[in-house]
XYZ file of C-alpha atoms in Angstrom:
698
model
C -13.805 215.539 86.015
C -12.085 217.892 88.905
C -11.693 214.424 90.802
C -8.623 213.590 88.714
C -7.274 217.166 90.034
C -6.964 215.954 93.971
C -6.403 212.067 93.354
C -3.593 212.023 90.891
C -0.406 213.461 91.924
C 1.228 213.432 88.802
C 0.069 217.236 86.766
C 1.318 215.332 83.624
C -0.682 212.666 83.772
C -3.580 214.757 85.414
C -3.696 216.850 82.271
C -3.705 214.089 80.174
C -7.136 212.504 81.720
C -8.821 215.831 81.784
C -7.618 216.587 78.029
C -9.358 212.884 77.154
C -12.092 213.940 79.167
C -13.170 216.895 77.166
C -12.788 215.812 73.907
C -15.540 212.980 75.134
C -17.379 216.014 76.208
C -16.920 217.598 72.811
C -17.554 214.917 70.404
C -20.760 214.123 72.780
C -21.432 217.625 71.837
C -20.885 217.324 68.158
C -17.966 219.938 68.741
C -15.239 217.653 67.406
C -14.910 216.155 64.120
C -15.447 212.570 64.453
C -11.726 211.680 62.433
C -10.276 213.721 64.872
C -11.504 212.504 67.903
C -10.714 209.057 67.435
C -7.034 209.887 66.377
C -6.892 211.286 70.342
C -8.734 208.482 71.638
C -6.735 205.646 70.011
C -3.509 207.278 70.976
C -4.776 207.030 75.227
C -5.543 203.407 74.748
C -9.488 203.484 73.944
C -10.285 201.697 70.275
C -13.646 200.900 68.605
C -14.458 197.541 69.009
C -16.928 195.231 66.495
C -19.700 195.805 68.990
C -21.476 199.196 68.309
C -21.411 201.708 71.316
C -18.204 199.761 73.601
C -14.775 200.536 73.519
C -11.827 197.670 73.866
C -9.573 199.671 76.433
C -5.523 198.684 75.692
C -3.241 198.484 79.418
C 0.610 199.257 78.107
C 2.367 197.326 80.163
C 6.359 197.805 79.021
C 8.167 194.451 78.357
C 4.874 192.382 79.845
C 6.302 193.203 83.807
C 2.970 193.505 86.208
C 3.597 193.799 89.817
C 0.859 192.262 92.050
C -0.278 196.280 93.121
C -1.155 196.653 89.560
C -2.005 193.545 88.831
C -5.352 193.346 91.478
C -5.724 197.742 90.495
C -6.345 196.323 86.656
C -8.273 193.695 88.099
C -10.447 195.892 90.280
C -11.351 198.148 86.629
C -12.125 195.268 84.662
C -14.626 194.182 87.825
C -16.094 197.808 87.614
C -15.888 199.459 84.383
C -15.750 196.076 81.693
C -16.676 192.052 82.760
C -14.613 191.268 84.851
C -12.155 189.454 82.181
C -8.767 190.060 81.142
C -6.987 189.263 77.762
C -2.899 188.684 77.312
C -2.086 190.287 74.021
C 0.617 189.379 71.755
C 2.459 192.775 72.288
C 2.273 191.931 76.258
C -0.422 194.264 76.844
C -3.711 193.500 78.889
C -6.967 194.270 76.771
C -10.324 194.725 78.502
C -13.797 194.946 76.509
C -16.938 196.324 76.656
C -16.276 199.724 78.284
C -18.670 202.797 78.217
C -16.726 205.642 76.314
C -17.620 208.405 78.663
C -16.250 206.336 81.501
C -12.973 205.848 79.774
C -11.248 208.772 81.794
C -12.471 207.658 85.127
C -10.685 204.357 84.329
C -7.643 205.605 83.224
C -7.023 207.870 86.607
C -8.047 204.343 88.526
C -5.325 202.662 86.696
C -2.916 205.578 87.532
C -3.391 205.384 90.955
C -0.798 201.618 90.285
C 1.830 203.769 87.607
C -0.265 201.778 84.664
C -1.108 203.608 82.011
C -3.438 203.351 78.691
C -1.159 206.401 76.831
C 0.159 205.474 73.538
C -1.131 201.628 73.919
C -2.836 202.233 70.053
C -2.529 204.815 67.517
C 0.226 206.482 65.701
C 2.795 205.817 68.187
C 5.371 204.245 69.445
C 3.606 201.497 70.948
C 4.149 199.179 74.513
C 7.948 198.261 74.161
C 8.063 194.568 74.349
C 11.118 192.319 75.297
C 11.982 188.815 76.403
C 9.491 186.862 79.501
C 12.434 185.720 80.880
C 14.574 189.081 80.755
C 16.542 189.081 83.950
C 16.343 185.528 84.953
C 17.353 183.806 81.497
C 20.811 181.579 81.642
C 21.932 182.662 78.442
C 21.700 186.496 78.591
C 24.307 188.814 78.734
C 23.215 190.946 80.826
C 19.313 191.775 82.098
C 17.601 193.740 79.296
C 14.844 195.432 81.371
C 16.693 198.480 82.469
C 16.863 199.498 79.122
C 13.159 198.138 77.472
C 12.276 200.586 80.559
C 14.626 203.883 79.781
C 13.331 203.010 75.878
C 9.385 203.098 77.296
C 9.568 206.126 79.444
C 12.192 208.524 77.029
C 9.113 207.861 74.631
C 6.372 208.518 76.233
C 4.289 211.282 74.972
C 7.467 212.607 73.155
C 6.308 215.015 70.212
C 7.862 213.736 67.662
C 6.093 210.225 67.730
C 2.635 211.293 68.570
C 1.116 211.508 65.116
C 3.129 209.130 62.878
C 1.900 208.089 59.381
C 1.490 204.567 61.085
C 2.141 203.045 64.813
C 5.943 202.171 65.132
C 6.815 198.592 66.961
C 10.046 198.161 69.398
C 11.231 194.662 70.724
C 14.307 194.032 73.289
C 15.397 189.883 72.868
C 17.756 188.662 76.235
C 19.916 186.618 74.209
C 20.894 184.932 70.762
C 17.140 183.028 71.033
C 16.094 186.547 69.758
C 12.484 185.274 71.936
C 12.349 188.995 71.388
C 11.336 188.228 67.631
C 13.838 191.065 66.409
C 13.225 190.415 63.321
C 9.603 191.484 62.554
C 10.280 194.519 64.180
C 10.622 198.258 63.503
C 13.245 198.090 65.824
C 14.546 195.701 67.348
C 17.200 195.325 69.904
C 19.119 191.945 70.727
C 21.569 192.348 74.040
C 25.573 191.888 73.172
C 28.862 192.664 74.899
C 31.827 193.620 73.297
C 34.722 194.967 74.776
C 33.086 194.724 77.896
C 30.304 197.562 77.248
C 27.062 196.676 77.014
C 25.278 196.524 73.659
C 22.489 195.249 71.147
C 22.689 194.653 68.168
C 20.462 196.366 66.553
C 17.174 195.261 62.962
C 15.327 197.855 61.515
C 11.959 198.101 59.355
C 10.342 194.351 60.216
C 6.958 193.065 60.111
C 4.180 191.092 59.616
C 0.658 192.327 58.081
C 0.026 191.202 54.227
C 3.407 191.674 53.025
C 5.905 190.441 55.975
C 9.551 192.268 55.948
C 12.236 190.476 57.235
C 13.965 193.601 59.364
C 17.689 194.726 58.567
C 20.570 194.647 60.391
C 21.143 198.393 60.903
C 24.252 197.632 63.413
C 25.376 194.502 64.448
C 26.682 196.680 67.875
C 25.422 199.593 69.144
C 26.731 200.849 72.474
C 23.316 200.696 75.112
C 24.329 204.391 75.489
C 23.117 205.237 71.910
C 19.954 203.602 71.365
C 18.100 206.168 72.608
C 19.739 208.803 70.581
C 19.489 206.584 67.684
C 15.377 205.516 67.844
C 15.018 209.115 68.260
C 16.641 210.486 64.872
C 14.634 206.712 63.168
C 11.124 208.427 64.541
C 11.676 211.928 63.252
C 12.799 210.102 59.762
C 10.025 208.148 59.478
C 7.732 211.332 60.881
C 8.844 213.360 58.134
C 9.319 211.105 55.249
C 6.750 208.117 55.791
C 3.244 208.096 53.952
C 0.488 209.293 55.710
C -1.918 209.152 52.407
C -2.228 205.652 51.970
C -2.141 203.903 55.288
C -1.420 200.387 53.516
C 2.021 201.486 52.776
C 2.346 203.565 55.730
C 5.117 201.868 58.135
C 8.548 201.847 58.199
C 9.273 198.881 56.281
C 8.068 200.558 53.160
C 10.062 203.990 53.188
C 12.753 201.610 53.820
C 11.737 199.285 50.594
C 11.248 202.927 48.729
C 14.168 204.490 49.425
C 16.852 202.144 50.610
C 18.960 201.515 54.339
C 21.796 203.639 52.948
C 19.292 206.756 52.261
C 17.648 206.255 55.373
C 20.959 206.199 57.051
C 21.477 209.663 55.442
C 18.442 211.324 56.603
C 19.067 209.646 60.595
C 22.720 211.349 60.572
C 20.887 214.681 58.775
C 18.643 214.803 62.283
C 22.058 214.641 64.734
C 22.214 218.727 65.193
C 18.572 218.393 66.180
C 18.498 216.090 69.090
C 19.547 217.228 72.410
C 21.169 214.198 73.215
C 24.107 212.663 71.439
C 24.526 209.669 74.597
C 21.898 208.596 77.014
C 23.164 206.886 79.680
C 20.759 204.194 81.596
C 21.147 203.759 84.750
C 20.890 200.362 85.364
C 22.619 199.259 88.397
C 19.694 201.505 89.962
C 16.848 199.709 88.306
C 14.240 198.433 90.089
C 15.190 194.511 89.653
C 12.948 191.828 91.097
C 13.979 189.735 94.418
C 12.415 186.980 96.067
C 10.633 187.305 99.159
C 12.000 185.927 102.541
C 10.289 181.997 103.022
C 10.755 180.597 106.248
C 8.505 178.081 106.424
C 7.763 175.831 102.822
C 4.621 174.384 102.699
C 2.757 171.514 102.748
C 1.907 169.794 99.601
C 0.189 166.525 98.737
C 0.447 165.964 94.623
C -2.524 163.517 93.828
C -2.036 162.994 90.524
C 2.057 162.303 90.315
C 1.751 161.467 86.357
C 0.012 164.755 85.578
C 2.902 166.486 88.056
C 6.108 165.566 85.924
C 4.301 166.161 83.143
C 3.708 169.800 84.279
C 7.090 169.995 85.151
C 8.668 169.042 81.908
C 6.429 171.854 80.424
C 6.488 174.919 82.412
C 9.207 174.755 84.554
C 12.503 177.224 82.998
C 15.599 176.932 84.380
C 16.787 180.601 86.013
C 20.234 182.036 86.274
C 19.603 182.933 90.024
C 20.528 179.879 92.338
C 17.983 177.732 93.750
C 15.089 179.513 92.246
C 12.716 178.348 88.913
C 10.701 180.821 86.870
C 7.137 178.683 86.015
C 5.639 179.067 83.055
C 1.619 179.371 82.702
C -0.465 178.294 80.062
C -3.418 180.822 79.587
C -5.755 179.291 76.588
C -5.822 181.867 74.427
C -4.619 184.726 76.607
C -8.149 184.785 78.605
C -8.496 184.667 82.710
C -11.115 186.017 84.975
C -10.451 188.979 87.447
C -10.826 186.381 90.209
C -7.903 184.053 89.259
C -6.191 187.351 88.809
C -6.430 188.994 92.558
C -5.272 185.195 93.977
C -2.258 184.886 91.025
C -1.027 188.702 92.714
C -1.982 187.035 96.379
C 0.294 183.597 95.703
C 2.969 186.256 93.684
C 3.343 188.661 96.314
C 3.786 185.549 99.717
C 6.103 183.559 97.731
C 7.623 184.990 94.935
C 8.869 187.859 93.462
C 5.751 189.854 93.517
C 5.986 190.207 90.071
C 4.098 188.434 86.912
C 5.307 188.196 83.426
C 3.251 188.496 80.118
C 4.567 186.441 77.305
C 4.509 187.164 73.429
C 2.675 184.036 73.246
C -0.358 185.565 75.734
C 0.939 183.738 78.410
C 2.150 184.788 81.814
C 5.682 183.724 83.749
C 6.082 183.946 87.780
C 9.961 184.309 88.151
C 11.855 183.589 91.641
C 9.919 180.518 92.831
C 12.195 178.454 94.630
C 12.545 174.820 94.046
C 11.395 173.767 96.908
C 7.838 175.531 96.407
C 7.437 174.094 92.710
C 4.498 171.307 93.910
C 2.787 173.879 96.357
C 2.881 175.878 93.325
C 1.378 173.412 91.009
C -1.035 172.837 93.760
C -2.268 176.213 94.136
C -2.214 176.797 89.567
C -3.999 174.052 89.944
C -7.009 174.848 92.077
C -7.294 178.408 89.634
C -7.270 176.178 86.536
C -3.681 177.463 85.618
C -1.976 173.998 85.336
C -2.194 172.774 82.388
C 1.618 171.359 80.654
C 2.553 172.726 77.475
C 3.876 176.235 78.123
C 5.392 177.607 74.802
C 5.012 173.710 73.122
C 3.006 173.457 70.279
C -0.228 172.268 72.251
C 0.054 175.993 73.111
C -1.507 177.990 70.609
C -1.746 182.026 69.767
C -4.653 183.345 68.673
C -6.035 186.956 67.824
C -9.440 187.895 69.231
C -10.271 187.800 65.290
C -14.348 188.068 64.786
C -15.184 187.917 68.597
C -14.307 191.437 69.174
C -12.091 192.941 66.150
C -13.318 195.406 63.341
C -11.317 193.365 61.263
C -11.725 189.710 61.386
C -12.944 187.951 58.982
C -13.177 184.010 60.215
C -13.121 183.053 63.950
C -9.518 182.726 65.085
C -10.466 181.675 68.283
C -12.791 179.127 67.672
C -10.231 177.810 65.642
C -7.743 177.748 68.350
C -9.692 175.587 70.955
C -10.647 173.318 68.207
C -6.948 172.060 67.389
C -5.541 172.281 70.461
C -8.400 169.102 71.177
C -7.037 167.848 68.685
C -3.654 167.763 70.069
C -4.225 166.987 72.878
C -6.309 164.059 72.096
C -4.812 163.106 68.879
C -1.390 163.616 68.911
C 0.066 163.813 72.945
C 3.746 163.360 72.035
C 3.264 166.849 70.643
C 2.887 167.742 74.240
C 6.613 168.613 74.555
C 7.198 169.626 71.252
C 8.146 173.263 71.269
C 9.773 172.749 67.052
C 5.955 173.163 66.417
C 4.760 176.667 66.782
C 1.216 177.473 65.555
C -0.491 180.832 65.176
C -3.803 181.792 63.970
C -4.760 185.869 63.030
C -8.474 186.511 62.578
C -7.480 188.165 58.869
C -4.337 189.712 56.947
C -2.762 192.226 59.572
C -1.331 188.833 61.748
C -2.057 190.373 65.041
C -1.413 186.741 66.052
C 1.499 186.535 64.115
C 0.633 184.035 62.084
C 2.868 184.380 59.257
C 5.727 183.450 61.250
C 4.594 180.480 62.769
C 5.913 176.624 61.885
C 2.323 176.037 60.888
C -0.310 179.688 61.022
C -3.957 179.940 59.666
C -4.979 183.163 58.513
C -9.132 184.313 58.334
C -10.106 184.367 55.705
C -13.459 183.901 53.478
C -14.844 181.575 50.368
C -16.919 181.488 47.897
C -18.983 178.706 46.035
C -19.432 178.352 42.582
C -23.231 179.286 43.912
C -21.416 182.503 45.003
C -22.193 181.706 48.818
C -19.779 182.522 51.424
C -18.022 180.272 53.739
C -15.826 180.884 57.059
C -12.033 180.052 55.382
C -8.699 179.770 56.325
C -5.109 180.190 54.724
C -2.953 177.648 55.665
C 0.970 178.603 55.918
C 3.780 176.797 56.509
C 7.427 176.926 57.173
C 7.936 179.701 59.106
C 10.130 180.067 62.109
C 12.637 182.302 64.366
C 16.195 181.047 64.016
C 17.628 183.242 66.540
C 20.321 186.265 66.242
C 17.808 188.751 64.113
C 17.029 185.521 61.418
C 13.714 184.629 60.707
C 11.802 182.853 57.771
C 7.802 183.876 57.151
C 5.812 181.209 56.356
C 4.248 180.258 52.659
C 0.827 180.701 51.516
C 0.104 176.902 51.045
C -3.619 176.236 50.558
C -7.314 178.347 51.447
C -9.497 176.061 53.140
C -12.914 175.878 54.426
C -12.555 177.128 58.317
C -14.213 173.593 59.225
C -11.566 171.697 57.584
C -8.999 173.238 59.891
C -8.811 170.266 61.933
C -8.289 168.239 59.329
C -5.411 170.333 57.416
C -3.740 169.807 60.888
C -3.334 166.332 61.180
C -2.387 165.589 57.583
C 0.530 168.028 58.222
C 1.677 166.323 61.996
C 0.716 162.560 60.593
C 3.211 163.481 57.783
C 5.617 165.266 60.251
C 5.431 162.803 62.304
C 5.850 159.450 59.768
C 8.601 161.206 57.750
C 10.456 163.705 59.472
C 12.787 161.861 61.484
C 13.974 163.591 64.234
C 14.518 167.126 61.877
C 12.224 170.316 63.063
C 10.237 171.645 61.238
C 10.994 174.550 59.705
C 13.607 171.828 58.063
C 11.633 169.411 56.766
C 9.627 172.056 55.135
C 12.627 173.205 53.616
C 13.819 169.620 52.542
C 10.092 169.182 51.124
C 9.068 172.297 49.364
C 5.782 174.107 49.310
C 4.508 171.936 46.649
C 4.794 168.793 48.652
C 2.016 170.220 50.909
C -0.028 171.386 48.888
C -0.240 168.168 46.717
C -1.408 166.774 49.939
C -3.635 169.164 51.597
C -4.808 170.312 47.877
C -8.678 168.071 48.028
C -9.400 170.047 50.877
C -9.622 173.709 49.049
C -12.659 172.221 46.404
C -15.351 174.529 47.858
C -18.123 173.353 45.673
C -19.378 170.034 48.179
C -20.234 172.095 51.463
C -21.989 170.620 53.678
C -24.304 173.586 56.033
C -22.112 173.206 58.720
C -19.181 174.601 56.447
C -21.277 177.986 56.708
C -21.194 178.153 60.954
C -18.137 179.516 61.625
C -16.005 177.846 64.837
C -17.583 179.283 68.378
C -20.435 180.822 66.602
C -24.580 179.134 65.962
C -25.612 181.220 62.816
C -24.776 180.735 59.547
C -21.633 183.105 58.676
C -21.769 186.742 57.788
C -18.836 188.385 56.237
C -18.252 191.699 58.178
C -15.137 193.656 58.332
C -15.236 197.387 59.878
C -12.482 199.775 59.548
C -9.749 199.276 60.902
C -8.166 201.951 64.044
C -4.576 200.368 64.578
C -3.126 203.320 62.092
C -5.041 205.907 63.103
C -6.378 208.115 61.103
C -6.291 210.930 57.947
C -7.376 214.657 59.595
C -8.057 216.814 56.059
C -10.500 219.297 57.305
C -8.619 222.847 56.617
C -10.188 224.674 59.792
C -8.987 221.772 61.945
C -5.611 221.766 60.409
C -5.269 225.853 61.555
C -6.887 224.965 64.762
C -4.227 222.459 65.678
C -1.290 224.625 64.461
C -2.649 227.202 67.161
C -2.748 224.408 70.162
C 0.638 223.068 68.717
C 2.056 226.592 68.922
C 0.321 227.330 72.833
C 2.242 223.704 73.803
C 5.310 225.107 71.665
C 5.561 228.379 74.225
C 4.219 226.099 77.331
C 7.456 223.889 77.139
C 9.712 226.892 76.177
C 8.343 228.033 79.494
C 8.953 224.992 81.048
C 12.814 225.018 79.139
C 11.751 221.490 77.517
C 13.047 222.984 74.386
C 13.141 219.779 71.794
C 9.694 219.386 72.479
C 9.254 222.996 71.654
C 10.745 223.137 68.393
C 8.877 219.675 67.440
C 5.906 221.249 68.568
C 6.674 224.389 65.987
C 7.745 222.614 63.335
C 4.437 220.193 63.887
C 2.065 223.640 63.722
C 3.753 224.675 60.501
C 3.522 221.593 58.600
C -0.612 221.310 59.404
C -0.695 225.147 58.654
C 1.084 224.126 55.481
C -0.718 220.749 55.024
C -4.042 222.878 55.541
C -3.676 225.500 51.912
C -2.511 222.864 50.023
C -5.703 220.996 50.711
C -7.555 223.699 50.099
C -6.427 223.296 46.958
C -6.810 220.046 45.964
C -3.550 219.139 46.167
C -3.094 215.946 47.390
C -0.341 214.945 49.949
C 1.354 212.247 51.380
C 4.500 212.910 53.543
C 5.828 215.974 55.901
C 8.430 216.025 53.480
C 6.022 216.061 50.053
C 3.856 218.264 52.104
C 7.034 221.040 52.353
C 8.400 220.498 48.869
C 4.685 221.367 47.737
C 4.085 224.148 49.709
C 7.200 225.508 47.607
C 6.332 225.165 44.303
C 2.735 225.924 44.373
C 2.604 229.066 47.093
C 6.368 229.823 47.338
C 7.947 229.918 43.861
C 4.893 231.202 42.427
C 4.951 233.887 45.155
C 1.355 233.800 45.825
C 3.121 234.224 49.419
C 5.741 235.578 50.146
C 7.755 234.597 53.418
C 11.482 236.252 51.966
C 12.427 232.536 52.172
C 11.735 229.146 51.181
C 8.694 227.555 53.236
C 11.892 224.521 53.137
C 14.835 226.916 54.224
C 11.995 228.086 57.209
C 11.346 224.833 58.323
C 14.507 222.628 57.601
C 15.740 224.789 60.554
C 15.400 222.248 62.652
C 17.872 220.389 61.251
C 20.435 223.500 61.619
C 20.275 224.124 65.232
C 20.991 222.081 68.111
C 17.934 222.360 70.378
C 18.504 225.683 72.326
C 16.727 228.503 74.118
C 17.012 230.790 71.507
C 16.748 228.966 68.593
C 13.341 227.504 70.437
C 12.125 231.185 70.834
C 13.540 231.926 67.207
C 11.390 228.535 65.958
C 7.922 229.356 67.525
C 7.988 233.141 66.449
C 8.888 231.546 63.108
C 5.561 229.040 63.125
C 3.172 231.867 64.462
C 4.491 233.992 61.817
C 4.221 231.457 59.000
C 0.474 230.636 60.631
C -0.607 233.915 60.021
C 0.364 234.350 57.076
C -1.181 231.185 55.302
C -4.508 232.335 57.910
C -4.606 235.563 55.895
C -4.285 233.970 52.898
C -6.833 231.420 53.331
C -9.181 234.274 54.644
C -8.653 236.416 51.462
C -9.400 233.562 49.283
C -12.823 232.613 50.747
C -13.633 236.407 50.339
C -12.708 236.351 46.260
C -14.692 233.004 46.629
C -18.026 234.691 47.870
């Protein structure tokens, strides 16, 4: 692994990659626990997939922006370490599959040569910061949110207090009140606003999808931009301390706020303010590296051979741009999948004729900004040659789907197979819907909603169904009536019926036929609300009957073999580490990190490493006594109740008073040094107690 030291200029990144390589070696030599190793690799974008012995690698692309050099680098890495295929996610990441675990450090090192990272693309961390793909060019935006999304990404990357939370944390930025960043379904959502000439955001908090979708609350109607980072830091600190850690299904921020209420949550955030170093963080939007179109002296000739197809494509795939003389081109990417050959040609095309930049969208497509209007015919021909000139960008025919049973451990039924079939149904049988953007169709392979099915107008969720003879067939839950209403408001879809998967096309036909015949021009969300759930249930109900299935019903879409329900262990949430000695060792590691940060005068990080060391050491001793824990706050209280109040351990103070010094002091050099010493003192105390207990037991 020495080559990383010479090829990577950033010492922090170099250390990260070497650490991953070392941990892989320890894991292979049975020197590190599998659960502990899983937590570490997930935070570095390395995710187990359905097929044994290979990994999915998630490449983190903040707000979906990638330049030509970066796209070529990603393509080269996929060719060398994967299968030459790329997948756009619904969080604007790129995923590649079938990667050998032992080669992941090399892969990461190659990506970092062009400032592309895997860090915190998975795991219990702040995930990719998403944003409207039209940021910076949106004719309705008050200002470009890109610099602010970028600043949030950089501030929280590798930040100690959001590395080992109880669950993942998702953040979005919306360019305008259209809320194309979908703020209402995020842990934190920011919608651009201007008040009295000041740039700021409407802030939404504690939204989420999954099996129990929750609409986000309004945290602030307007928050100045220099307060978004300190506010988010306070929220993350509280989530880290009070969030559930035992029950994965209840560990998201939405459950914490449901339990304690938004008002109490805000009080806890306010109590963290002393620990936050910067009360305001000015974001230098003026010096941000904005996209700039290249200078084009000669417009290439372009002959259109199919004028009708060209005009249809223009009507659905050209996005007006606020910069005079330019448009953006939306490229529909079927299921978010494309090859590295196409990626390279796209990189060359935008480098020579646009702004050397591509944006990946939340609907698994890509957007090319800064195309001169005179170049539209030329771009159409170039994209058509790549198979990328299909009409219907962000329209009803543009169906979103997660990978489902193709590669995901959690997939129950095929989402990609049914998505392809449904797109065919719309294109062939309902061509008049091609230009309709009031119908959004999304599909997920399981209840976790990576395909965002429960916020769609028409959604499908992978499931299974049992026949009266106890045979199992792939199925789809049909959901209706969801939608984005704008400015932080949205509706989650109702579950209407569950049908065998092979009846999905018939269900869609019935829904579209009814809408076409009876809606009278109103949008689908309004139409569904007027008619109500029972109306749709009644004309779909007969499709639920599983007593008369044919042999074909037992074969899922895109498959040739009889369906077998196989659900693995999901890794999106990371893991809980319960090994006592491992927790003690982690505490020692965190104290060493605290000392290192203190020497480098990064006092907030030093203090938080010491805090984590204290919590881990306390948890270790509680687990040694078979005392269950489920949050940092409960660990602190339980340690006092069991060890301090009973005088089993003498600290000369309570553990809560010792650890909650973090709330009482600003992150100064003096407090950083003292707090690290306190953590070391506490670790020695609990290790001694543990050693004595083991000696007595023998």
